[in-house]
Amino acid sequence: YFAKWGKGADALIGMKKRTYREVLSRGAAPGVRRVIDIGCALGWSLDAAREAGFETAGVEVSEHAAGEAARRHDVRTSAAAFPAGGFDAVTMVDVIEHVRDPLALLREARRLLRPGGGLVLTTPDLSSPSARILGGRWPYVIPEHVVYFDRATIRRALRQAGFEPSRVGPIKKSLRADYVASIL
């Protein structure tokens, strides 16, 4: 999965870090110090969080990626390895569409949060104009995505997991033209 990024990895790292800074700006309410990123991959998101002054931790199911990220951060292969209520914010960037039981994942994110903590997640929006126009040619229709959400279904899932969504809508993602071309 990570090997396919190849020579474009440096550009991808920059895009991922810029996007994660945008995610942090949405979820970094006053008092947010400890952040855990579920699906932290090789730890680039955690690098961006640390550079912004946050205490970091991560969860990554890929043992290879978790091992790489753990060289720089507290990263484990299971969220259950972290204590309940230990974090001010949980982030999940393009992760929930990869799991077979998204409600279980959301409930685990809820368990990790301190009272009043926040969750920020991103996922492709099945109700987006691009999804409606492109249909089966939408670039997010890939084998690794096992669950899709639109704005209504993600709100419903969040509520079922004990969250009260305050905002559901698009987020600015940092993309380079050559990266978009490779996806299309």
PDB file of C-alpha atoms in Angstrom, residues 14 18 32 43 45 53 101 103 112 126 158 174:
ATOM      1  CA  GLY A  14       3.897  17.607   1.978  1.00  0.00           C
ATOM      2  CA  ARG A  18      -0.745  20.428   4.866  1.00  0.00           C
ATOM      3  CA  VAL A  32      -6.410  20.821  23.085  1.00  0.00           C
ATOM      4  CA  GLY A  43       3.321   9.255  11.003  1.00  0.00           C
ATOM      5  CA  SER A  45       0.179  13.618  10.413  1.00  0.00           C
ATOM      6  CA  GLY A  53       3.000  22.104  19.411  1.00  0.00           C
ATOM      7  CA  ASP A 101     -17.314  -1.858  11.339  1.00  0.00           C
ATOM      8  CA  LEU A 103     -19.523   2.190  14.409  1.00  0.00           C
ATOM      9  CA  LEU A 112     -10.285   7.664  23.882  1.00  0.00           C
ATOM     10  CA  LEU A 126     -20.914  10.036  -1.599  1.00  0.00           C
ATOM     11  CA  LEU A 158     -21.641   9.755  14.673  1.00  0.00           C
ATOM     12  CA  SER A 174      -3.905  19.968  -0.248  1.00  0.00           C
TER      13      SER A 174
END
